[in-house]
Coordinates of C-alpha atoms in Angstrom, one line a residue:
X370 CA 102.2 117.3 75.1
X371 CA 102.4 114.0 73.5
X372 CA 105.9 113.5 71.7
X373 CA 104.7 111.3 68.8
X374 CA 101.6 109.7 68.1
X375 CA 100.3 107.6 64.9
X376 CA 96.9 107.0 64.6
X377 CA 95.8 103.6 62.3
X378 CA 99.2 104.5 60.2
X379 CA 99.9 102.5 56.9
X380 CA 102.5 102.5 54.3
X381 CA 102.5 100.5 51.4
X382 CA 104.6 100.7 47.8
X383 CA 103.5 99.4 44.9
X384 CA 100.6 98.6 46.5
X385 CA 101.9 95.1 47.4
X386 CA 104.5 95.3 50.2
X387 CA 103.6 96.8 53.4
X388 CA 106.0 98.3 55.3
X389 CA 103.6 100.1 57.9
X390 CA 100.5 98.2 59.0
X391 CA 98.0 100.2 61.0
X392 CA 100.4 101.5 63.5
X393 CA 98.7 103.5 66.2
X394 CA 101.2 104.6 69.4
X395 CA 101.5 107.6 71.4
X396 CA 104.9 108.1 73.2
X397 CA 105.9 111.2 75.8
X398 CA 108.8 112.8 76.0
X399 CA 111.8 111.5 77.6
X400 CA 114.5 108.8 75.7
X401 CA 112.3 106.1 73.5
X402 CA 113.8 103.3 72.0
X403 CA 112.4 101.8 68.2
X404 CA 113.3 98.8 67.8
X405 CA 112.8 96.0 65.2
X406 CA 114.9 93.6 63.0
X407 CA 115.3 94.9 59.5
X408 CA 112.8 95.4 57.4
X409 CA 110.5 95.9 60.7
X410 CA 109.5 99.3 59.2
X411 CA 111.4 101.8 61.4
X412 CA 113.2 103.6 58.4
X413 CA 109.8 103.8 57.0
X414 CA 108.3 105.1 60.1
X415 CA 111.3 107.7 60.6
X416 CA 111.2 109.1 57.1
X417 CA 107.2 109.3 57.8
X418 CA 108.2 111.2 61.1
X419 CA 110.6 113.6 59.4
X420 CA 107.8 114.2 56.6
X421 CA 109.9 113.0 53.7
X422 CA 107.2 110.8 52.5
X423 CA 103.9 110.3 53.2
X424 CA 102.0 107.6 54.6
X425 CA 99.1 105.4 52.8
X426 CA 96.5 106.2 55.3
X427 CA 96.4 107.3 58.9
X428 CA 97.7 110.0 61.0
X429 CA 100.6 111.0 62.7
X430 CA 101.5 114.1 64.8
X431 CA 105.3 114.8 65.9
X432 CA 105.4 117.5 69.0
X433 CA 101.7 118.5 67.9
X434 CA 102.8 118.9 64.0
X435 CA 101.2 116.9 61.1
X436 CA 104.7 116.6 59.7
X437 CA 102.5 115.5 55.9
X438 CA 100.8 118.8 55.6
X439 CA 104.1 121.0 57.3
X440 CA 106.9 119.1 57.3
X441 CA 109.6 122.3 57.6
X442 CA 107.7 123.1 60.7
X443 CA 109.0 119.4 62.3
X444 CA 112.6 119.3 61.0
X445 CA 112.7 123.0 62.6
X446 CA 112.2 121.5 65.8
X447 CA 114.0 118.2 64.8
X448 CA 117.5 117.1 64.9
X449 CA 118.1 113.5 62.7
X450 CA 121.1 111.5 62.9
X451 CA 121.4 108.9 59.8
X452 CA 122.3 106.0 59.8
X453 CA 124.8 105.5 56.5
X454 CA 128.4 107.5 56.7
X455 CA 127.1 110.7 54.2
X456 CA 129.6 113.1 55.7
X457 CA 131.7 115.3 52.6
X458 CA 135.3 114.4 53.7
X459 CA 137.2 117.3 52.1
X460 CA 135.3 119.5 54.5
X461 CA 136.0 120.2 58.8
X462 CA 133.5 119.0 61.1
X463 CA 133.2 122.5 62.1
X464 CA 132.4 124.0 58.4
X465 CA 129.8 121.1 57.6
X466 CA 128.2 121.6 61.2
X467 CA 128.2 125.2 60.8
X468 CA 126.5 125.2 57.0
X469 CA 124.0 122.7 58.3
X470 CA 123.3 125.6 61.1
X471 CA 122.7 127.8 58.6
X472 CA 120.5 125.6 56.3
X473 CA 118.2 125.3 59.5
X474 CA 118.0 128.9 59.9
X475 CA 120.3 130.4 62.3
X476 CA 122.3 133.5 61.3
X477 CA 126.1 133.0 60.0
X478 CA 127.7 134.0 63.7
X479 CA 125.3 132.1 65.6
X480 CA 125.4 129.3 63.3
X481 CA 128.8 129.1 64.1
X482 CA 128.8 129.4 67.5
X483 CA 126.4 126.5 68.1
X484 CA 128.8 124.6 66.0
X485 CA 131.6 125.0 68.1
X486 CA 129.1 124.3 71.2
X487 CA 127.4 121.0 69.7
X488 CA 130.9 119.3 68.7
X489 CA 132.2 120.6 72.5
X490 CA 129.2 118.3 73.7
X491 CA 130.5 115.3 71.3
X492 CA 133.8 115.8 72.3
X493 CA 135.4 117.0 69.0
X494 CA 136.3 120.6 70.0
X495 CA 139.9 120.5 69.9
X496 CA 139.8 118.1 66.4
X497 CA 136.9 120.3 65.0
X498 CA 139.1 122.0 61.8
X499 CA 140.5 118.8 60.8
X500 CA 138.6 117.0 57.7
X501 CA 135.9 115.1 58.7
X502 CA 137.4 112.0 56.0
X503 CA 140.7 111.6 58.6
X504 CA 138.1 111.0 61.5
X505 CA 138.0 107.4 62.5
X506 CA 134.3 106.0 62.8
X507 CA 133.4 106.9 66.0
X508 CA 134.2 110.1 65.2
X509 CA 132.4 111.0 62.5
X510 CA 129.4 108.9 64.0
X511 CA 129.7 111.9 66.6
X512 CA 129.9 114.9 63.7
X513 CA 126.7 113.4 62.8
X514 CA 125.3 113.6 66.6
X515 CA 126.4 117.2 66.5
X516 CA 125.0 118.5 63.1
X517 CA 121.2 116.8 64.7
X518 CA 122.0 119.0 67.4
X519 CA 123.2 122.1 65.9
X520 CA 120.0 124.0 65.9
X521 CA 118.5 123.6 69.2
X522 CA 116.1 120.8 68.6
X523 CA 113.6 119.7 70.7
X524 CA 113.3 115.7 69.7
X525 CA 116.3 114.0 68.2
X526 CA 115.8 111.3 65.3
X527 CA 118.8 108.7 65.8
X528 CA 119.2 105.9 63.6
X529 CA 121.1 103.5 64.7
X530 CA 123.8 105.9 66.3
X531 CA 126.1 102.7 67.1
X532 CA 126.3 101.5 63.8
X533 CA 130.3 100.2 63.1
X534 CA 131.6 101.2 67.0
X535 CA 133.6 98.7 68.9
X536 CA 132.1 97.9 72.1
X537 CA 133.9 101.1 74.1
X538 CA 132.5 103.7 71.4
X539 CA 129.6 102.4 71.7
X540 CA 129.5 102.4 75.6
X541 CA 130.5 105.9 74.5
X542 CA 128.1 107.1 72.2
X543 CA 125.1 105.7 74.8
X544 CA 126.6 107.5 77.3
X545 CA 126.1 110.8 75.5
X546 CA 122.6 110.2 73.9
X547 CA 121.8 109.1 77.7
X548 CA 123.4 112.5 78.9
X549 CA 121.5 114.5 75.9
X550 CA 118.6 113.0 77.3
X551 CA 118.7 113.3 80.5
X552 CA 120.4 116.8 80.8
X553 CA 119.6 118.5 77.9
X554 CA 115.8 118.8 78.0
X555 CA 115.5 117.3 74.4
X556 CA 113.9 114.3 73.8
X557 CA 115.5 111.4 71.7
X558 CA 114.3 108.6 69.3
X559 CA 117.0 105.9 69.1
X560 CA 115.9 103.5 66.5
X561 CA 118.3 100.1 66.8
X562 CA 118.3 96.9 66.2
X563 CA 120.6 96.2 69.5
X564 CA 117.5 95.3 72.2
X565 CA 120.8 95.3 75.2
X566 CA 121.5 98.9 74.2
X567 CA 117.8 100.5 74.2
X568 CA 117.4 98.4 77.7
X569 CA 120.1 100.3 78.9
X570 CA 119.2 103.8 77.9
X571 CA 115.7 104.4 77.3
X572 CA 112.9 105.4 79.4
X573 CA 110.3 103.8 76.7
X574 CA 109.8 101.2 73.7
X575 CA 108.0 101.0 70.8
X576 CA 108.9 97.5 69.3
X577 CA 107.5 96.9 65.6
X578 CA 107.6 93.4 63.9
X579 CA 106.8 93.2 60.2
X580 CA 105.2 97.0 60.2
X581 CA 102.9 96.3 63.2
X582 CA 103.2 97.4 66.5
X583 CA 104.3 94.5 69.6
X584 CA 104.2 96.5 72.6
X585 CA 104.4 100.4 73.7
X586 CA 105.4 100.4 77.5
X587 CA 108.1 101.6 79.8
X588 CA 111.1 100.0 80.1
X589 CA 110.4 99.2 83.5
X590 CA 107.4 97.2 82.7
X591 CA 108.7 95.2 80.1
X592 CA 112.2 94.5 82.3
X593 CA 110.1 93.9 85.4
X594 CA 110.8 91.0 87.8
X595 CA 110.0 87.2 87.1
X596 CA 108.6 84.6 90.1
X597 CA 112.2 83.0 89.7
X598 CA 115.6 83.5 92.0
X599 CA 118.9 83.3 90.3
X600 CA 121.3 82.0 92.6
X601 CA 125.3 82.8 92.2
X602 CA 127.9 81.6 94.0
X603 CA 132.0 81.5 93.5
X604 CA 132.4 78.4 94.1
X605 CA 130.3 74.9 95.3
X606 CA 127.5 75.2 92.2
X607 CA 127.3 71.6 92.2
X608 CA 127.3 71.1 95.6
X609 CA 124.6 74.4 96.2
X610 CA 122.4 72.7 93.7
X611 CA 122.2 69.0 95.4
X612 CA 121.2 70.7 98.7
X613 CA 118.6 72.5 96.8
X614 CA 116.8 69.7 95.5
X615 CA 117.3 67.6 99.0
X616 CA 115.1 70.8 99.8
X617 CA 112.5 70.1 97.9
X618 CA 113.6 73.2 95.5
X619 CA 113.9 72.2 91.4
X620 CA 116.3 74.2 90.5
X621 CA 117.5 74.9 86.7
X622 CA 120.9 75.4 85.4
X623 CA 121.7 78.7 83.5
X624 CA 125.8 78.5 82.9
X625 CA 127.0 80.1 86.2
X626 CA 123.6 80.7 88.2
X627 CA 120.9 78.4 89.5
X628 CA 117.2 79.6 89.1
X629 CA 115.4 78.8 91.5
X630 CA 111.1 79.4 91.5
X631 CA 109.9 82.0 93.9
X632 CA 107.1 80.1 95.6
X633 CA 107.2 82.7 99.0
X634 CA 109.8 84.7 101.1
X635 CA 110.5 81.1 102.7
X636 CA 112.0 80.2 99.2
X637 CA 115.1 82.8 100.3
X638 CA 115.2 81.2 103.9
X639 CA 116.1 78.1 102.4
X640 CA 118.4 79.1 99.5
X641 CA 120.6 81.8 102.5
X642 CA 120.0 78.5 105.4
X643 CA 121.7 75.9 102.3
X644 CA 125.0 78.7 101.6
X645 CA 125.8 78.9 105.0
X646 CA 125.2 75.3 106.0
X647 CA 128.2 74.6 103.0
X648 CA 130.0 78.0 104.1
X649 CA 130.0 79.0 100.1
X650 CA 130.9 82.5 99.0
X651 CA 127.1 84.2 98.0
X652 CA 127.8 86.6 94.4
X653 CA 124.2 87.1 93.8
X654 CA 120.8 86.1 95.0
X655 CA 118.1 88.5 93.5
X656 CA 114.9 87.6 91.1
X657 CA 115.6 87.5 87.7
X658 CA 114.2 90.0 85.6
X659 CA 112.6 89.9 82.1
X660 CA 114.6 90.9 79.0
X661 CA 113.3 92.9 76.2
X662 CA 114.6 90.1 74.2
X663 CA 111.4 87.9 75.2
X664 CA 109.3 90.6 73.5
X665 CA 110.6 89.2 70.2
X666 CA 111.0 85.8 70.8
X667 CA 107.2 85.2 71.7
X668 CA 105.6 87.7 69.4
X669 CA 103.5 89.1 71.6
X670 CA 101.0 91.3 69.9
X671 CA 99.8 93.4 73.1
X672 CA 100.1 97.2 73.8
X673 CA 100.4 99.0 76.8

């Protein structure tokens, strides 16, 4: 079953600014990445996903449900994860993940015990009956993880679920959306701004620019390998390079590494015969790979 799909999907206010502009994507299951700068339209597209409003025109199905004409029937089967701190601090993470439980359906024991369960999988089992105000970011960024999760979901809805972590928590929190993914069986929606972080973690991207759609692909795809050799070594760049060109290679400088263009397998003959001829330590020779970065940086309206 397709996760998501969006058929010609438009949202306007006011009539005059267009967040959504004839958005039409399908994504399967797995980890899927939304990414955008601000004001690209994926809060818009996320609150259309959830059914909290409606779009202008088009469709859009989430795991085979118009979330417009039912949308209790998606957040049943949807966990979301806002962005913003909204968490009550007076009250444990284990009371508000247990009353959000409850407000999804599940009976007052079970509700309960799949509180206790989802904060285990966050780590904030033995900190679960403190109040949720003494938590320090990352934590409550993970009370919010847990109350998406609470109910058994089968897509999770995660707006930017790094938002305010130092780099270790948020090595951390990608680690467990990875592992939710992965091991789990649910799928997950991360919608960032952080391109580095979705490359790491997702299986797929959708990338929206101004409301419209830039690319739908796998990771892989968009990440695949240039025509051009980076070239590390720990020591004798200069020296590496000038041997280079006396080869008839151009080579470029990018800080530590030399790129080098792929013309055919003799192009590694020569760099490999050059580092042993100056007896230099070799880091890294591979081909350098594209970065989802580019995406952005050229505009490129195409879709996969």
């Amino acid at each position: 079953m397709t996760l998501i799909a969006t058929q010609s999907l438009t949202k306007t206010y006011g009539g005059r600014v267009t967040a959504l502009a004839d958005l039409t994507v399908a994504v399967e299951p797995g980890i899927i990445g939304l990414v955008g700068a601000n004001g690209a339209g994926k809060s818009t597209l996320i609150k259309i996903l959830l059914g909290l409003i409606a779009p202008t025109s088009g469709q859009v199905s989430v795991l085979g449900i118009d979330p417009t004409a039912d949308p209790a029937a998606v957040r049943n089967r949807v966990g979301y994860m806002p962005e913003h701190d909204c968490l009550p601090p007076d009250l444990s993470a284990a009371e508000l993940v247990t009353h959000l439980g409850r407000m999804s359906g599940l009976p007052r024991t079970a509700a309960r015990e799949r509180a206790s369960e989802a904060l285990r999988h966050v780590g904030l089992y033995e900190e679960r009956y403190r109040p949720v105000g003494g938590y320090s970011t990352g934590m409550k960024q993970r009370v919010k993880l847990a109350q998406a999760l609470v109910h058994d979901p089968d897509l999770l809805l995660l707006d930017e679920p790094t938002n305010g972590l130092d780099p270790a928590g948020r090595d951390a929190m990608l680690a467990l959306v990875h592992r939710i993914g992965t091991e789990f069986g649910i799928s997950v929606l991360v919608c960032s701004h952080l391109l580095g972080e979705v490359e790491r973690i997702c299986d797929t991207l959708v990338a929206i620019d101004g409301g419209r759609l830039l690319r739908a692909d796998n990771i892989s795809a968009m990440t695949s390998a240039t025509d051009v050799l980076a070239v590390e070594v720990s020591e004798g760049t200069e020296e590496l390079a000038a041997r280079l060109a006396e080869l008839q290679l151009p080579v470029a400088r990018d800080g530590r590494l030399l790129l080098v263009p792929l013309a055919d397998d003799g192009t590694y003959d020569l760099i490999l015969g050059a580092v042993a001829e100056l007896d230099l330590p070799l880091h890294r020779l591979d081909q350098r790979r594209h970065r989802v970065a580019e995406l952005f940086a050229t505009r490129e309206l195409t879709h996969a």
